Amino acid sequence: MSQKESKQEKKGSHRTELYTEVPARCLPIVYSPEYNITFLGLEKLHPFDAGKWGKVVHFLKEEQFLTDDNIVEAREASEEDLLVVHTRRYLNKLKWSLVVATITEIPPLLFLPNFLVQRKVLRPLRTQTGGTIMAGKLAIERGWAINVGGGFHHCSSDKGGGFCAYADITLSIKFLFERVEGVSKATIIDLDAHQGNGHERDFLEDRRVYIMDVYNRYIYPGDGYAKRAIKRKVELDWGTEDQEYLQKVELHCEGALNEVRPDIVVYNAGTDILDGDPLGGLAISPQGIIKRDEIVFRAARRRGIPILMVTSGGYQRKTARIIADSILNLQRQGLVGCGAADEAGPSLAPGTACGPVCAGVPTPAR
Ligand SMILES: [Zn+2]
């Protein structure tokens, strides 16, 4: 720890609340009730379930994988934290409700005073952003981490869009590069249905970051400039189904990690690839999504490479259940959980309850 701290001082990095110690009893799963956007029914005007993050955690608690005591509470990213990547010009623009309405694609926000937009929309997104930064450090410490939110892959240092107001993926990687000894290479595996043009623009000239992106070639954002940052580009056609998709994901995950061995994998696990998603235009089944996440985790964990997962796009009503089921599957496979520690590989017996054991406290009688 003292090594890391001295590096922090040497670099003259600002003081952040996002890198404080997390008790060993906690699983490296980051979440806050603040993630969820609920305000005067405005959230219903966007074609998505703005409470999906809370529902994921609810399902994981129902299955006793998570408890109030073993989850890591996300903190809001401060302005100084955001300035590690964002320009002040961009952050100032978010003080205009019109700009936020455009970025989030919730037009009625235009008519709200900015203090309400800040409190009800941007604060949840800043908290999710803080969560991704926190989960980056946890992934290095524990071998894996999941932010139940985040994955705002259309936002870059100076531009938001597609519901993404903060560049959480870029931020978590830059925080690691600046503050954690021994982290100098990252691989982003972006499997959301959309092209991740935000982090691509941010890392366009940065050879430390290897980007693999698998997306529907015909939909938003079609950012040709940003595509130049992609080392492994897999463009899919409308209605791509499980078999073809999973084959490609496995082939290219293995290929990417064989090509360059990073110090961290950031996995953008968007679920808008799900069949019937109004935006994604692909046709992957719930079982296909669960298998996909398993393939990515296995590829990283087998090599002993820390992996950070963020949940990104996908806002159908059934999405939260699928994300929860996928995390439970990762646990059954021994790829996450308190037994799945750093580089130790799978060591947890299938179906072993993890939280209370990990916490080292008696199971609360409930
Ligand atoms: Zn998407």
CSV table of C-alpha atoms and ligand atoms in Angstrom, one decimal:
chain,number,residue,atom,x,y,z
A,1,MET,CA,0.0,0.0,0.0
A,2,SER,CA,2.8,2.4,0.9
A,3,GLN,CA,4.2,1.9,-2.6
A,4,LYS,CA,1.0,2.9,-4.2
A,5,GLU,CA,0.6,5.9,-1.9
A,6,SER,CA,4.1,7.1,-2.7
A,7,LYS,CA,3.4,6.7,-6.4
A,8,GLN,CA,0.3,8.8,-5.9
A,9,GLU,CA,2.3,11.5,-4.2
A,10,LYS,CA,5.0,11.4,-6.8
A,11,LYS,CA,2.5,11.9,-9.6
A,12,GLY,CA,0.9,14.7,-7.7
A,13,SER,CA,-2.6,13.1,-8.2
A,14,HIS,CA,-5.5,14.8,-6.5
A,15,ARG,CA,-7.0,13.3,-3.3
A,16,THR,CA,-9.9,11.0,-4.2
A,17,GLU,CA,-12.5,9.2,-2.1
A,18,LEU,CA,-12.8,6.5,-4.7
A,19,TYR,CA,-9.6,4.6,-3.8
A,20,THR,CA,-10.2,4.1,-0.1
A,21,GLU,CA,-9.8,0.6,1.4
A,22,VAL,CA,-12.6,-1.9,1.2
A,23,PRO,CA,-13.1,-4.4,4.0
A,24,ALA,CA,-12.1,-8.0,3.2
A,25,ARG,CA,-15.6,-9.2,4.0
A,26,CYS,CA,-17.1,-7.4,1.0
A,27,LEU,CA,-17.4,-8.9,-2.4
A,28,PRO,CA,-15.9,-6.7,-5.1
A,29,ILE,CA,-19.4,-5.8,-6.4
A,30,VAL,CA,-20.1,-2.1,-6.4
A,31,TYR,CA,-23.5,-0.5,-6.3
A,32,SER,CA,-25.5,2.3,-4.7
A,33,PRO,CA,-29.3,2.8,-4.5
A,34,GLU,CA,-28.3,6.3,-5.9
A,35,TYR,CA,-27.8,4.6,-9.3
A,36,ASN,CA,-31.5,4.5,-10.1
A,37,ILE,CA,-33.1,7.3,-11.9
A,38,THR,CA,-36.6,8.0,-10.7
A,39,PHE,CA,-38.2,11.4,-11.1
A,40,LEU,CA,-41.8,12.4,-11.8
A,41,GLY,CA,-42.1,9.5,-14.2
A,42,LEU,CA,-39.6,11.2,-16.5
A,43,GLU,CA,-37.6,8.0,-16.7
A,44,LYS,CA,-40.6,6.4,-18.4
A,45,LEU,CA,-40.2,8.7,-21.4
A,46,HIS,CA,-36.9,7.0,-22.3
A,47,PRO,CA,-37.2,3.6,-23.8
A,48,PHE,CA,-35.6,1.9,-20.9
A,49,ASP,CA,-35.9,0.5,-17.4
A,50,ALA,CA,-34.1,3.2,-15.3
A,51,GLY,CA,-34.4,1.0,-12.2
A,52,LYS,CA,-32.6,-2.0,-13.7
A,53,TRP,CA,-29.5,-1.6,-11.5
A,54,GLY,CA,-31.6,-1.9,-8.3
A,55,LYS,CA,-33.4,-4.9,-9.6
A,56,VAL,CA,-30.2,-6.7,-10.4
A,57,VAL,CA,-29.1,-6.3,-6.8
A,58,HIS,CA,-32.6,-7.2,-5.5
A,59,PHE,CA,-32.4,-10.6,-7.4
A,60,LEU,CA,-28.9,-11.2,-6.1
A,61,LYS,CA,-30.0,-10.6,-2.6
A,62,GLU,CA,-33.0,-12.9,-3.1
A,63,GLU,CA,-30.5,-15.7,-4.0
A,64,GLN,CA,-28.4,-14.8,-1.0
A,65,PHE,CA,-25.3,-14.1,-3.1
A,66,LEU,CA,-25.4,-10.5,-1.9
A,67,THR,CA,-26.3,-9.0,1.5
A,68,ASP,CA,-26.4,-5.4,2.8
A,69,ASP,CA,-23.1,-6.2,4.5
A,70,ASN,CA,-21.0,-7.7,1.6
A,71,ILE,CA,-21.7,-5.2,-1.2
A,72,VAL,CA,-19.4,-2.2,-1.8
A,73,GLU,CA,-21.3,1.1,-1.8
A,74,ALA,CA,-20.4,3.3,-4.7
A,75,ARG,CA,-19.5,6.9,-4.1
A,76,GLU,CA,-20.2,9.8,-6.4
A,77,ALA,CA,-17.2,10.9,-8.6
A,78,SER,CA,-16.2,14.4,-7.7
A,79,GLU,CA,-15.5,17.2,-10.1
A,80,GLU,CA,-11.7,16.6,-9.5
A,81,ASP,CA,-12.2,12.9,-10.2
A,82,LEU,CA,-14.0,13.7,-13.5
A,83,LEU,CA,-11.3,16.2,-14.5
A,84,VAL,CA,-8.8,13.3,-14.7
A,85,VAL,CA,-10.4,12.7,-18.1
A,86,HIS,CA,-13.0,15.3,-18.9
A,87,THR,CA,-12.3,18.9,-20.0
A,88,ARG,CA,-13.6,21.7,-17.8
A,89,ARG,CA,-15.4,22.9,-20.9
A,90,TYR,CA,-17.4,19.7,-21.2
A,91,LEU,CA,-18.3,19.6,-17.5
A,92,ASN,CA,-19.5,23.2,-17.7
A,93,LYS,CA,-21.7,22.4,-20.7
A,94,LEU,CA,-23.5,19.9,-18.5
A,95,LYS,CA,-24.8,22.9,-16.5
A,96,TRP,CA,-27.2,23.5,-19.4
A,97,SER,CA,-30.3,21.4,-19.3
A,98,LEU,CA,-30.5,21.4,-23.0
A,99,VAL,CA,-27.2,19.7,-23.3
A,100,VAL,CA,-28.1,17.0,-20.8
A,101,ALA,CA,-31.5,16.5,-22.5
A,102,THR,CA,-29.6,15.9,-25.8
A,103,ILE,CA,-27.0,13.6,-24.3
A,104,THR,CA,-29.4,11.5,-22.3
A,105,GLU,CA,-32.1,11.5,-25.0
A,106,ILE,CA,-34.7,12.6,-22.5
A,107,PRO,CA,-36.1,15.7,-24.2
A,108,PRO,CA,-38.3,16.9,-21.4
A,109,LEU,CA,-35.2,17.5,-19.2
A,110,LEU,CA,-34.8,20.6,-21.3
A,111,PHE,CA,-37.6,22.2,-19.3
A,112,LEU,CA,-36.2,21.5,-15.9
A,113,PRO,CA,-33.9,23.8,-13.9
A,114,ASN,CA,-30.4,22.5,-14.0
A,115,PHE,CA,-30.2,21.9,-10.2
A,116,LEU,CA,-32.9,19.3,-10.6
A,117,VAL,CA,-31.2,17.8,-13.7
A,118,GLN,CA,-28.0,17.6,-11.7
A,119,ARG,CA,-29.7,16.0,-8.7
A,120,LYS,CA,-32.0,13.5,-10.5
A,121,VAL,CA,-30.1,12.5,-13.5
A,122,LEU,CA,-26.4,13.5,-13.4
A,123,ARG,CA,-25.8,12.5,-9.8
A,124,PRO,CA,-26.9,8.9,-10.4
A,125,LEU,CA,-24.7,8.8,-13.5
A,126,ARG,CA,-21.8,10.3,-11.5
A,127,THR,CA,-22.3,7.7,-8.8
A,128,GLN,CA,-22.2,4.9,-11.3
A,129,THR,CA,-19.0,6.5,-12.7
A,130,GLY,CA,-17.5,6.5,-9.2
A,131,GLY,CA,-18.5,2.9,-9.0
A,132,THR,CA,-16.6,1.9,-12.1
A,133,ILE,CA,-13.5,3.7,-10.8
A,134,MET,CA,-13.8,2.0,-7.5
A,135,ALA,CA,-14.3,-1.4,-9.2
A,136,GLY,CA,-11.1,-0.9,-11.2
A,137,LYS,CA,-9.0,-0.9,-8.1
A,138,LEU,CA,-11.0,-3.8,-6.6
A,139,ALA,CA,-10.4,-5.9,-9.7
A,140,ILE,CA,-6.7,-5.5,-9.3
A,141,GLU,CA,-6.8,-6.4,-5.7
A,142,ARG,CA,-9.3,-9.3,-6.0
A,143,GLY,CA,-8.8,-10.6,-9.5
A,144,TRP,CA,-12.3,-9.6,-10.5
A,145,ALA,CA,-14.9,-6.9,-9.8
A,146,ILE,CA,-18.4,-5.9,-11.1
A,147,ASN,CA,-19.9,-2.5,-11.2
A,148,VAL,CA,-23.7,-3.2,-11.3
A,149,GLY,CA,-24.0,0.1,-13.3
A,150,GLY,CA,-21.6,2.1,-15.6
A,151,GLY,CA,-20.4,1.3,-19.1
A,152,PHE,CA,-21.1,4.7,-20.6
A,153,HIS,CA,-19.1,3.9,-23.7
A,154,HIS,CA,-20.3,6.7,-26.0
A,155,CYS,CA,-18.9,9.4,-23.8
A,156,SER,CA,-15.4,10.8,-24.3
A,157,SER,CA,-13.4,13.5,-22.6
A,158,ASP,CA,-15.1,16.3,-24.4
A,159,LYS,CA,-18.4,14.9,-25.7
A,160,GLY,CA,-21.3,12.9,-24.4
A,161,GLY,CA,-24.1,11.1,-26.3
A,162,GLY,CA,-26.3,8.0,-26.4
A,163,PHE,CA,-27.3,8.4,-22.7
A,164,CYS,CA,-23.6,8.5,-21.7
A,165,ALA,CA,-22.7,11.7,-19.8
A,166,TYR,CA,-19.4,10.6,-18.2
A,167,ALA,CA,-16.5,8.5,-19.6
A,168,ASP,CA,-16.4,6.0,-16.8
A,169,ILE,CA,-14.4,3.3,-18.7
A,170,THR,CA,-11.7,5.8,-19.6
A,171,LEU,CA,-11.7,7.2,-16.1
A,172,SER,CA,-11.2,3.8,-14.4
A,173,ILE,CA,-8.3,2.9,-16.7
A,174,LYS,CA,-6.6,6.3,-16.3
A,175,PHE,CA,-7.0,6.1,-12.5
A,176,LEU,CA,-5.3,2.7,-12.6
A,177,PHE,CA,-2.5,3.9,-14.8
A,178,GLU,CA,-1.8,6.9,-12.6
A,179,ARG,CA,-2.2,5.3,-9.2
A,180,VAL,CA,-1.6,1.6,-9.2
A,181,GLU,CA,1.9,0.3,-9.5
A,182,GLY,CA,2.3,-2.3,-12.2
A,183,VAL,CA,-0.7,-1.4,-14.2
A,184,SER,CA,0.4,0.0,-17.5
A,185,LYS,CA,-1.6,-2.0,-20.1
A,186,ALA,CA,-5.4,-2.4,-20.4
A,187,THR,CA,-7.7,-4.3,-22.8
A,188,ILE,CA,-11.2,-3.2,-23.3
A,189,ILE,CA,-13.6,-5.9,-24.5
A,190,ASP,CA,-16.7,-4.1,-25.5
A,191,LEU,CA,-19.7,-6.4,-26.2
A,192,ASP,CA,-22.5,-3.9,-26.0
A,193,ALA,CA,-24.6,-4.0,-29.2
A,194,HIS,CA,-23.3,-0.5,-30.1
A,195,GLN,CA,-19.8,0.6,-31.0
A,196,GLY,CA,-17.9,2.1,-28.0
A,197,ASN,CA,-16.8,5.3,-29.7
A,198,GLY,CA,-16.3,7.2,-26.4
A,199,HIS,CA,-13.3,5.2,-25.0
A,200,GLU,CA,-12.2,4.7,-28.5
A,201,ARG,CA,-11.8,8.4,-29.1
A,202,ASP,CA,-10.1,8.8,-25.7
A,203,PHE,CA,-7.5,6.1,-26.4
A,204,LEU,CA,-7.1,6.7,-30.1
A,205,GLU,CA,-3.4,7.5,-29.8
A,206,ASP,CA,-2.7,5.5,-26.6
A,207,ARG,CA,-0.8,2.3,-27.3
A,208,ARG,CA,-1.3,1.1,-23.7
A,209,VAL,CA,-4.9,0.3,-24.4
A,210,TYR,CA,-6.0,-2.5,-26.7
A,211,ILE,CA,-9.6,-2.3,-27.8
A,212,MET,CA,-11.8,-5.2,-29.0
A,213,ASP,CA,-15.3,-4.2,-30.1
A,214,VAL,CA,-18.2,-6.4,-31.3
A,215,TYR,CA,-21.3,-4.5,-32.4
A,216,ASN,CA,-24.1,-4.2,-34.9
A,217,ARG,CA,-22.5,-2.4,-37.8
A,218,TYR,CA,-25.8,-0.7,-38.9
A,219,ILE,CA,-26.8,1.2,-35.7
A,220,TYR,CA,-25.7,4.2,-33.7
A,221,PRO,CA,-23.0,5.7,-33.5
A,222,GLY,CA,-21.2,4.5,-36.7
A,223,ASP,CA,-18.2,6.6,-35.7
A,224,GLY,CA,-15.7,6.0,-38.4
A,225,TYR,CA,-13.1,8.2,-36.8
A,226,ALA,CA,-13.2,6.3,-33.5
A,227,LYS,CA,-13.1,2.9,-35.3
A,228,ARG,CA,-9.4,3.6,-36.0
A,229,ALA,CA,-8.8,2.9,-32.3
A,230,ILE,CA,-10.2,-0.7,-32.5
A,231,LYS,CA,-7.5,-3.4,-32.7
A,232,ARG,CA,-10.1,-6.2,-33.0
A,233,LYS,CA,-13.3,-5.1,-34.8
A,234,VAL,CA,-16.1,-7.5,-35.2
A,235,GLU,CA,-19.1,-6.0,-37.1
A,236,LEU,CA,-22.3,-7.9,-36.9
A,237,ASP,CA,-25.4,-8.0,-39.1
A,238,TRP,CA,-29.0,-7.5,-38.2
A,239,GLY,CA,-30.5,-10.4,-36.2
A,240,THR,CA,-27.2,-12.2,-35.5
A,241,GLU,CA,-28.0,-15.3,-33.3
A,242,ASP,CA,-26.4,-17.2,-30.5
A,243,GLN,CA,-24.3,-19.7,-32.4
A,244,GLU,CA,-22.5,-17.3,-34.7
A,245,TYR,CA,-22.2,-14.7,-32.0
A,246,LEU,CA,-20.7,-16.9,-29.3
A,247,GLN,CA,-18.3,-18.4,-31.7
A,248,LYS,CA,-17.0,-15.0,-32.7
A,249,VAL,CA,-16.9,-13.8,-29.1
A,250,GLU,CA,-14.8,-16.8,-28.0
A,251,LEU,CA,-12.5,-16.7,-31.0
A,252,HIS,CA,-11.7,-13.0,-30.6
A,253,CYS,CA,-11.5,-12.9,-26.8
A,254,GLU,CA,-8.9,-15.7,-26.8
A,255,GLY,CA,-7.2,-14.0,-29.8
A,256,ALA,CA,-7.1,-10.6,-28.1
A,257,LEU,CA,-5.7,-11.9,-24.9
A,258,ASN,CA,-3.1,-14.1,-26.7
A,259,GLU,CA,-2.0,-11.1,-28.7
A,260,VAL,CA,-1.4,-8.7,-25.8
A,261,ARG,CA,-1.4,-9.6,-22.1
A,262,PRO,CA,-2.9,-6.7,-20.3
A,263,ASP,CA,-2.8,-5.9,-16.6
A,264,ILE,CA,-6.5,-5.4,-16.5
A,265,VAL,CA,-9.5,-6.4,-18.8
A,266,VAL,CA,-12.4,-3.9,-18.8
A,267,TYR,CA,-15.4,-5.8,-20.0
A,268,ASN,CA,-18.4,-3.7,-21.2
A,269,ALA,CA,-21.2,-6.3,-20.9
A,270,GLY,CA,-24.1,-4.5,-22.5
A,271,THR,CA,-27.2,-6.6,-22.7
A,272,ASP,CA,-28.8,-4.8,-25.6
A,273,ILE,CA,-27.7,-7.7,-27.8
A,274,LEU,CA,-30.8,-9.4,-26.4
A,275,ASP,CA,-33.4,-10.6,-28.9
A,276,GLY,CA,-36.2,-8.0,-29.1
A,277,ASP,CA,-34.1,-5.0,-27.9
A,278,PRO,CA,-35.5,-2.0,-29.7
A,279,LEU,CA,-32.1,-0.4,-30.2
A,280,GLY,CA,-29.6,-3.3,-30.6
A,281,GLY,CA,-31.1,-5.1,-33.5
A,282,LEU,CA,-29.4,-8.5,-32.6
A,283,ALA,CA,-31.2,-11.7,-31.6
A,284,ILE,CA,-29.2,-13.2,-28.7
A,285,SER,CA,-31.1,-15.3,-26.2
A,286,PRO,CA,-30.9,-14.9,-22.4
A,287,GLN,CA,-28.9,-18.2,-22.3
A,288,GLY,CA,-26.6,-16.7,-25.0
A,289,ILE,CA,-25.9,-13.7,-22.8
A,290,ILE,CA,-25.1,-15.8,-19.8
A,291,LYS,CA,-22.7,-18.0,-21.9
A,292,ARG,CA,-21.1,-14.9,-23.4
A,293,ASP,CA,-20.2,-13.5,-19.9
A,294,GLU,CA,-18.8,-16.9,-18.9
A,295,ILE,CA,-16.6,-17.0,-22.0
A,296,VAL,CA,-15.1,-13.5,-21.3
A,297,PHE,CA,-14.6,-14.2,-17.6
A,298,ARG,CA,-13.0,-17.6,-18.3
A,299,ALA,CA,-10.6,-16.1,-20.9
A,300,ALA,CA,-9.4,-13.5,-18.4
A,301,ARG,CA,-9.5,-15.5,-15.2
A,302,ARG,CA,-7.7,-18.6,-16.7
A,303,ARG,CA,-4.8,-16.3,-17.6
A,304,GLY,CA,-4.8,-14.7,-14.2
A,305,ILE,CA,-5.7,-11.3,-15.7
A,306,PRO,CA,-7.9,-9.1,-13.4
A,307,ILE,CA,-11.3,-8.4,-15.0
A,308,LEU,CA,-13.7,-5.5,-14.3
A,309,MET,CA,-17.2,-5.8,-15.6
A,310,VAL,CA,-19.7,-3.0,-16.2
A,311,THR,CA,-23.3,-3.5,-17.3
A,312,SER,CA,-23.8,-0.8,-19.9
A,313,GLY,CA,-26.8,-0.8,-22.3
A,314,GLY,CA,-29.8,-3.0,-22.3
A,315,TYR,CA,-32.9,-1.8,-20.7
A,316,GLN,CA,-35.8,-4.2,-21.4
A,317,ARG,CA,-37.9,-5.1,-18.4
A,318,LYS,CA,-36.4,-8.6,-18.4
A,319,THR,CA,-32.8,-7.4,-18.6
A,320,ALA,CA,-32.2,-7.2,-14.8
A,321,ARG,CA,-33.1,-10.8,-14.3
A,322,ILE,CA,-30.7,-11.9,-17.0
A,323,ILE,CA,-27.8,-9.9,-15.6
A,324,ALA,CA,-28.5,-11.4,-12.1
A,325,ASP,CA,-28.7,-14.9,-13.6
A,326,SER,CA,-25.4,-14.4,-15.4
A,327,ILE,CA,-23.6,-13.3,-12.2
A,328,LEU,CA,-25.0,-16.3,-10.4
A,329,ASN,CA,-23.7,-18.5,-13.2
A,330,LEU,CA,-20.3,-17.0,-12.9
A,331,GLN,CA,-20.4,-17.9,-9.3
A,332,ARG,CA,-21.5,-21.5,-10.0
A,333,GLN,CA,-18.6,-21.8,-12.5
A,334,GLY,CA,-16.2,-20.6,-9.8
A,335,LEU,CA,-15.3,-17.5,-11.8
A,336,VAL,CA,-16.5,-15.0,-9.2
A,337,GLY,CA,-17.2,-15.3,-5.5
A,338,CYS,CA,-15.1,-15.2,-2.4
A,339,GLY,CA,-13.4,-18.4,-3.3
A,340,ALA,CA,-12.4,-17.1,-6.7
A,341,ALA,CA,-9.5,-15.1,-5.4
A,342,ASP,CA,-6.7,-13.5,-7.3
A,343,GLU,CA,-5.1,-15.9,-9.7
A,344,ALA,CA,-6.1,-18.9,-7.6
A,345,GLY,CA,-8.5,-20.1,-10.3
A,346,PRO,CA,-11.8,-21.7,-9.4
A,347,SER,CA,-11.7,-23.0,-5.9
A,348,LEU,CA,-15.3,-22.6,-4.7
A,349,ALA,CA,-17.5,-25.6,-4.7
A,350,PRO,CA,-20.5,-25.2,-7.1
A,351,GLY,CA,-23.5,-23.7,-5.3
A,352,THR,CA,-21.5,-22.7,-2.2
A,353,ALA,CA,-23.1,-19.7,-0.5
A,354,CYS,CA,-20.5,-17.1,-0.5
A,355,GLY,CA,-21.4,-13.8,1.2
A,356,PRO,CA,-21.7,-14.7,4.9
A,357,VAL,CA,-18.7,-17.0,4.8
A,358,CYS,CA,-16.7,-14.3,3.1
A,359,ALA,CA,-17.9,-11.7,5.6
A,360,GLY,CA,-16.7,-13.9,8.5
A,361,VAL,CA,-19.9,-13.1,10.4
A,362,PRO,CA,-22.8,-15.3,11.3
A,363,THR,CA,-25.6,-15.4,8.8
A,364,PRO,CA,-28.3,-13.0,9.9
A,365,ALA,CA,-31.5,-14.9,10.8
A,366,ARG,CA,-34.0,-13.6,8.3
B,1,ZN,ZN,-25.7,-0.2,-26.4
